[in-house]
Short mmCIF file of C-alpha atoms (C1' of nucleotides) in Angstrom, two decimals:
data_model
loop_
_atom_site.label_atom_id
_atom_site.label_comp_id
_atom_site.label_asym_id
_atom_site.label_seq_id
_atom_site.Cartn_x
_atom_site.Cartn_y
_atom_site.Cartn_z
CA MET A 243 -94.60 -171.35 31.60
CA THR A 244 -93.82 -168.42 33.87
CA ASP A 245 -94.59 -170.35 36.97
CA ARG A 246 -96.67 -173.43 36.51
CA ARG A 247 -98.48 -172.83 39.77
CA GLY A 248 -100.88 -171.16 37.44
CA ASP A 249 -101.24 -167.84 39.04
CA LEU A 250 -98.92 -164.86 38.54
CA PHE A 251 -100.28 -163.66 41.84
CA SER A 252 -103.09 -161.79 40.23
CA VAL A 253 -100.67 -159.39 38.65
CA GLU A 254 -101.61 -156.46 40.87
CA CYS A 255 -105.11 -156.48 42.22
CA PRO A 256 -105.33 -156.41 46.04
CA THR A 257 -108.97 -157.39 45.82
CA ARG A 258 -107.98 -160.70 44.28
CA HIS A 259 -105.68 -161.35 47.19
CA LEU A 260 -108.43 -160.48 49.61
CA LEU A 261 -110.93 -162.74 47.93
CA ASP A 262 -108.36 -165.50 47.95
CA ARG A 263 -108.33 -165.10 51.71
CA ILE A 264 -111.98 -164.62 52.52
CA GLY A 265 -113.66 -166.21 49.52
CA ASP A 266 -113.25 -169.73 50.82
CA LYS A 267 -116.00 -171.73 52.36
CA TRP A 268 -115.77 -170.82 56.04
CA THR A 269 -113.79 -167.63 56.55
CA SER A 270 -116.53 -165.08 56.05
CA MET A 271 -118.87 -166.96 58.34
CA THR A 272 -116.20 -167.16 61.00
CA VAL A 273 -115.53 -163.45 60.82
CA LYS A 274 -119.21 -162.71 60.97
CA LEU A 275 -119.72 -164.88 64.04
CA LEU A 276 -116.73 -163.40 65.84
CA ALA A 277 -117.93 -159.92 64.99
CA GLU A 278 -121.62 -160.21 65.74
CA ARG A 279 -122.28 -163.16 67.96
CA TYR A 280 -119.04 -163.41 69.88
CA PRO A 281 -117.73 -159.85 70.00
CA ASP A 282 -115.77 -160.78 73.10
CA SER A 283 -114.33 -164.14 72.17
CA ALA A 284 -115.41 -167.63 71.27
CA ARG A 285 -114.08 -171.08 71.96
CA PHE A 286 -113.28 -173.52 69.23
CA SER A 287 -116.22 -175.74 70.04
CA GLU A 288 -118.60 -172.81 70.28
CA LEU A 289 -117.70 -171.79 66.77
CA GLN A 290 -117.99 -175.32 65.56
CA ARG A 291 -121.49 -175.62 66.96
CA ALA A 292 -122.43 -172.27 65.46
CA MET A 293 -121.29 -173.37 62.01
CA PRO A 294 -123.34 -176.34 60.91
CA GLY A 295 -121.45 -178.51 58.49
CA VAL A 296 -117.94 -177.34 59.24
CA SER A 297 -115.47 -180.10 59.81
CA HIS A 298 -113.04 -180.02 62.65
CA LYS A 299 -110.20 -179.79 60.22
CA MET A 300 -111.60 -176.93 58.21
CA LEU A 301 -112.46 -174.81 61.23
CA SER A 302 -109.00 -175.38 62.56
CA GLN A 303 -107.45 -174.44 59.25
CA THR A 304 -109.65 -171.38 58.86
CA LEU A 305 -108.77 -170.10 62.32
CA GLN A 306 -105.08 -170.68 61.76
CA ARG A 307 -105.19 -168.71 58.59
CA LEU A 308 -107.10 -165.87 60.17
CA THR A 309 -104.63 -165.85 63.04
CA ALA A 310 -101.64 -165.84 60.72
CA ASP A 311 -103.21 -162.99 58.80
CA GLY A 312 -103.53 -160.94 61.95
CA LEU A 313 -107.31 -160.88 61.79
CA VAL A 314 -107.88 -163.07 64.83
CA THR A 315 -106.13 -163.63 68.15
CA ARG A 316 -105.72 -167.01 69.77
CA ARG A 317 -105.51 -167.29 73.54
CA VAL A 318 -104.96 -170.59 75.28
CA GLU A 319 -106.45 -170.89 78.73
CA ASP A 320 -104.33 -173.25 80.74
CA SER A 321 -107.07 -175.38 82.22
CA VAL A 322 -107.22 -179.14 82.38
CA PRO A 323 -108.97 -179.76 79.16
CA PRO A 324 -107.39 -176.74 77.50
CA ALA A 325 -109.74 -174.00 76.33
CA VAL A 326 -108.80 -171.86 73.38
CA HIS A 327 -110.39 -168.49 72.85
CA TYR A 328 -110.55 -166.76 69.51
CA ALA A 329 -111.39 -163.11 68.97
CA LEU A 330 -111.16 -160.59 66.17
CA THR A 331 -108.30 -158.12 66.18
CA ALA A 332 -108.89 -154.48 65.31
CA LEU A 333 -107.95 -155.35 61.76
CA GLY A 334 -110.45 -158.18 61.79
CA ARG A 335 -113.18 -155.93 63.08
CA SER A 336 -112.41 -153.39 60.39
CA LEU A 337 -112.77 -156.11 57.78
CA ASP A 338 -116.18 -156.97 59.09
CA GLU A 339 -117.50 -153.59 57.98
CA PRO A 340 -117.18 -154.10 54.24
CA LEU A 341 -118.23 -157.69 54.76
CA ALA A 342 -121.39 -156.57 56.54
CA ILE A 343 -122.21 -154.40 53.56
CA LEU A 344 -121.66 -157.34 51.26
CA ARG A 345 -123.87 -159.46 53.49
CA GLU A 346 -126.60 -156.90 53.27
CA TRP A 347 -126.39 -156.85 49.50
CA ALA A 348 -126.48 -160.64 49.49
CA GLU A 349 -129.54 -160.77 51.69
CA THR A 350 -131.33 -158.29 49.48
CA HIS A 351 -130.34 -159.52 46.05
CA MET A 352 -129.31 -163.16 46.10
CA SER A 353 -132.84 -164.35 45.53
CA GLU A 354 -132.93 -162.24 42.40
CA ILE A 355 -129.75 -163.87 41.17
CA GLU A 356 -131.13 -167.31 41.93
CA ARG A 357 -134.23 -166.52 39.94
CA HIS A 358 -132.14 -165.40 36.98
CA ARG A 359 -130.04 -168.53 37.11
CA ALA A 360 -133.09 -170.70 37.27
CA SER A 361 -134.75 -169.09 34.28
CA ALA A 362 -131.48 -168.93 32.37
CA GLY A 363 -131.38 -172.70 32.56
CA ARG A 364 -128.79 -173.79 35.11
CA MET B 201 -124.62 -188.56 55.04
CA THR B 202 -127.25 -185.99 54.18
CA ASP B 203 -126.03 -185.34 50.72
CA ARG B 204 -122.55 -186.48 49.92
CA ARG B 205 -121.94 -183.57 47.60
CA GLY B 206 -120.39 -182.16 50.70
CA ASP B 207 -122.23 -178.96 50.94
CA LEU B 208 -125.69 -178.63 52.46
CA PHE B 209 -125.82 -175.46 50.47
CA SER B 210 -124.39 -173.43 53.24
CA VAL B 211 -127.46 -174.14 55.28
CA GLU B 212 -128.74 -170.59 55.13
CA CYS B 213 -126.15 -167.94 54.56
CA PRO B 214 -126.71 -165.84 51.42
CA THR B 215 -123.23 -164.44 51.79
CA ARG B 216 -121.78 -167.89 51.18
CA HIS B 217 -123.76 -168.12 47.98
CA LEU B 218 -122.56 -164.71 46.93
CA LEU B 219 -118.94 -165.53 47.63
CA ASP B 220 -119.36 -168.73 45.70
CA ARG B 221 -120.31 -166.55 42.77
CA ILE B 222 -117.89 -163.69 43.02
CA GLY B 223 -115.07 -165.25 44.99
CA ASP B 224 -113.58 -167.00 41.99
CA LYS B 225 -110.52 -165.81 40.19
CA TRP B 226 -111.96 -163.49 37.55
CA THR B 227 -115.48 -162.41 38.41
CA SER B 228 -114.72 -159.47 40.66
CA MET B 229 -112.22 -158.09 38.21
CA THR B 230 -114.71 -158.39 35.38
CA VAL B 231 -117.39 -156.57 37.34
CA LYS B 232 -114.94 -153.88 38.28
CA LEU B 233 -113.87 -153.33 34.70
CA LEU B 234 -117.43 -153.23 33.42
CA ALA B 235 -118.36 -150.80 36.15
CA GLU B 236 -115.44 -148.42 36.05
CA ARG B 237 -113.61 -148.73 32.81
CA TYR B 238 -116.39 -149.78 30.46
CA PRO B 239 -119.53 -148.27 31.97
CA ASP B 240 -121.11 -148.40 28.56
CA SER B 241 -120.10 -151.81 27.30
CA ALA B 242 -117.03 -153.82 26.44
CA ARG B 243 -116.21 -156.39 23.83
CA PHE B 244 -114.86 -159.79 24.70
CA SER B 245 -111.40 -159.01 23.42
CA GLU B 246 -111.30 -155.66 25.18
CA LEU B 247 -111.93 -157.37 28.46
CA GLN B 248 -109.40 -160.02 27.69
CA ARG B 249 -106.75 -157.43 27.02
CA ALA B 250 -107.69 -155.58 30.18
CA MET B 251 -107.26 -158.72 32.27
CA PRO B 252 -103.70 -159.92 32.03
CA GLY B 253 -103.44 -163.63 32.53
CA VAL B 254 -107.04 -164.58 31.89
CA SER B 255 -107.48 -167.46 29.51
CA HIS B 256 -110.00 -167.38 26.74
CA LYS B 257 -111.88 -170.18 28.38
CA MET B 258 -112.06 -168.61 31.80
CA LEU B 259 -113.21 -165.24 30.54
CA SER B 260 -115.86 -166.93 28.49
CA GLN B 261 -116.98 -168.97 31.45
CA THR B 262 -116.98 -165.99 33.77
CA LEU B 263 -119.09 -163.93 31.40
CA GLN B 264 -121.54 -166.75 30.88
CA ARG B 265 -122.00 -167.09 34.57
CA LEU B 266 -122.47 -163.38 35.06
CA THR B 267 -124.97 -163.33 32.23
CA ALA B 268 -126.88 -166.29 33.62
CA ASP B 269 -126.96 -164.58 37.00
CA GLY B 270 -128.51 -161.48 35.50
CA LEU B 271 -125.54 -159.30 36.35
CA VAL B 272 -124.39 -158.75 32.79
CA THR B 273 -126.08 -158.42 29.42
CA ARG B 274 -124.73 -159.93 26.25
CA ARG B 275 -125.46 -158.27 22.92
CA VAL B 276 -124.31 -159.76 19.63
CA GLU B 277 -123.63 -157.29 16.87
CA ASP B 278 -124.33 -158.98 13.59
CA SER B 279 -121.21 -157.94 11.72
CA VAL B 280 -118.93 -160.10 9.69
CA PRO B 281 -116.56 -161.08 12.39
CA PRO B 282 -119.23 -161.00 15.04
CA ALA B 283 -118.75 -158.49 17.84
CA VAL B 284 -120.18 -159.25 21.26
CA HIS B 285 -120.79 -156.49 23.75
CA TYR B 286 -121.04 -157.04 27.47
CA ALA B 287 -122.42 -154.57 29.96
CA LEU B 288 -123.52 -154.59 33.55
CA THR B 289 -127.22 -154.73 34.32
CA ALA B 290 -128.71 -152.56 37.04
CA LEU B 291 -128.26 -155.50 39.37
CA GLY B 292 -124.65 -155.77 38.32
CA ARG B 293 -124.05 -152.12 38.94
CA SER B 294 -125.63 -152.36 42.35
CA LEU B 295 -123.26 -155.21 43.19
CA ASP B 296 -120.31 -153.06 42.28
CA GLU B 297 -121.04 -150.75 45.20
CA PRO B 298 -120.28 -153.21 48.00
CA LEU B 299 -117.45 -154.55 45.89
CA ALA B 300 -115.95 -151.10 45.58
CA ILE B 301 -116.00 -150.80 49.35
CA LEU B 302 -114.29 -154.16 49.64
CA ARG B 303 -111.72 -153.03 47.10
CA GLU B 304 -111.01 -149.95 49.12
CA TRP B 305 -110.52 -152.01 52.24
CA ALA B 306 -108.22 -154.32 50.32
CA GLU B 307 -106.14 -151.47 48.99
CA THR B 308 -105.78 -150.02 52.45
CA HIS B 309 -105.20 -153.14 54.49
CA MET B 310 -103.89 -155.98 52.39
CA SER B 311 -100.30 -154.95 52.91
CA GLU B 312 -100.89 -155.22 56.62
CA ILE B 313 -102.21 -158.73 56.21
CA GLU B 314 -99.24 -159.67 54.06
CA ARG B 315 -96.90 -158.39 56.72
CA HIS B 316 -98.66 -160.46 59.35
CA ARG B 317 -98.50 -163.56 57.24
CA ALA B 318 -94.85 -163.04 56.58
CA SER B 319 -93.94 -162.63 60.23
CA ALA B 320 -96.25 -165.47 61.26
CA GLY B 321 -94.12 -167.67 59.08
CA ARG B 322 -96.53 -168.56 56.29
"C1'" DC C 261 -111.14 -179.87 74.11
"C1'" DA C 262 -108.32 -178.69 70.52
"C1'" DG C 263 -105.12 -179.95 66.97
"C1'" DC C 264 -102.42 -182.69 63.65
"C1'" DA C 265 -101.72 -186.16 59.99
"C1'" DT C 266 -103.45 -189.08 56.33
"C1'" DC C 267 -106.31 -190.17 52.61
"C1'" DC C 268 -109.42 -189.35 48.91
"C1'" DT C 269 -112.57 -186.89 45.80
"C1'" DA C 270 -114.49 -182.92 43.52
"C1'" DT C 271 -113.62 -178.79 41.50
"C1'" DG C 272 -111.12 -174.74 39.59
"C1'" DG C 273 -108.69 -173.34 36.22
"C1'" DG C 274 -104.76 -173.39 32.64
"C1'" DA C 275 -103.23 -175.05 27.75
"C1'" DT C 276 -104.48 -176.28 23.46
"C1'" DA C 277 -107.08 -177.03 19.44
"C1'" DC C 278 -111.29 -176.81 16.57
"C1'" DT C 279 -115.71 -174.26 14.80
"C1'" DG C 280 -118.81 -170.52 12.74
"C1'" DC D 92 -113.74 -162.39 16.82
"C1'" DA D 93 -116.05 -165.22 20.01
"C1'" DG D 94 -117.12 -169.74 21.73
"C1'" DT D 95 -116.74 -174.79 22.72
"C1'" DA D 96 -114.43 -179.12 23.86
"C1'" DT D 97 -110.67 -181.89 25.67
"C1'" DC D 98 -107.06 -182.78 28.65
"C1'" DC D 99 -104.62 -182.41 32.76
"C1'" DC D 100 -102.89 -180.74 37.15
"C1'" DA D 101 -103.14 -178.28 41.57
"C1'" DT D 102 -105.88 -177.20 45.23
"C1'" DA D 103 -110.04 -177.21 48.44
"C1'" DG D 104 -112.05 -179.57 51.51
"C1'" DG D 105 -114.50 -183.74 53.69
"C1'" DA D 106 -113.75 -188.23 56.64
"C1'" DT D 107 -111.32 -190.51 59.84
"C1'" DG D 108 -108.08 -191.56 63.37
"C1'" DC D 109 -104.24 -190.38 66.76
"C1'" DT D 110 -102.22 -187.16 70.40
"C1'" DG D 111 -101.71 -184.16 74.77
#
DNA sequence: CAGCATCCTATGGGATACTG
DNA sequence: CAGTATCCCATAGGATGCTG
């Protein structure tokens, strides 16, 4: 009951909300690329090429979400085939800091987790 | 092509793997509780009471995963109604550090994101 | 080039009920 | 008390095709 959309909005925890935003398949990679590799700005197709496996639709959706959340700006260059430039906002850049720390932890420890999983059977 | 299970295993990025592990609905909260509120250990039902909205099944599943990943230990006390104690491993505690930083960011900035979303019209 | 709409499948996760 | 199994729905996300 309560709501049926099976959530309750995490009751309180802001971290849950954050993970709902960045825990999806492509968001963290997008933020990382915009922070590290394209600190100025990147075009849609640049990002797409930099993210092997992303579908057109998902990149589009990810960027829209980031833009709506105020983490990314979208600038349309009025050329003949239109060029769209995406860049992190200040808020987006500030988010990259904790994410970078998480990345570092992941790079250091994920292999250990994988080993555990393997020996724990599945 | 390639694989059909639509993944490619994120190609390289350890952060994707990590977010696949901790980005789900209950994992980060569980780690937080075991780190901050139950630094010694917690019983299943304690955790359940501390996590409003979690279903029996999901908590069970979450703990199994954490245990398999080597982030949590599971100790069965051989009493008449069996008591099971969960605690973070050293690896689990080390993961809580970057998570704590993420939590702090979330507490500081999530309201800003919510505002953006609201004014961006969902 | 960038974006939208449609379709379809796989998965996450809740409810419920049964077991030691 | 803790765990497992079943059922069922909502969502994520991939593929494809059309538009300016």
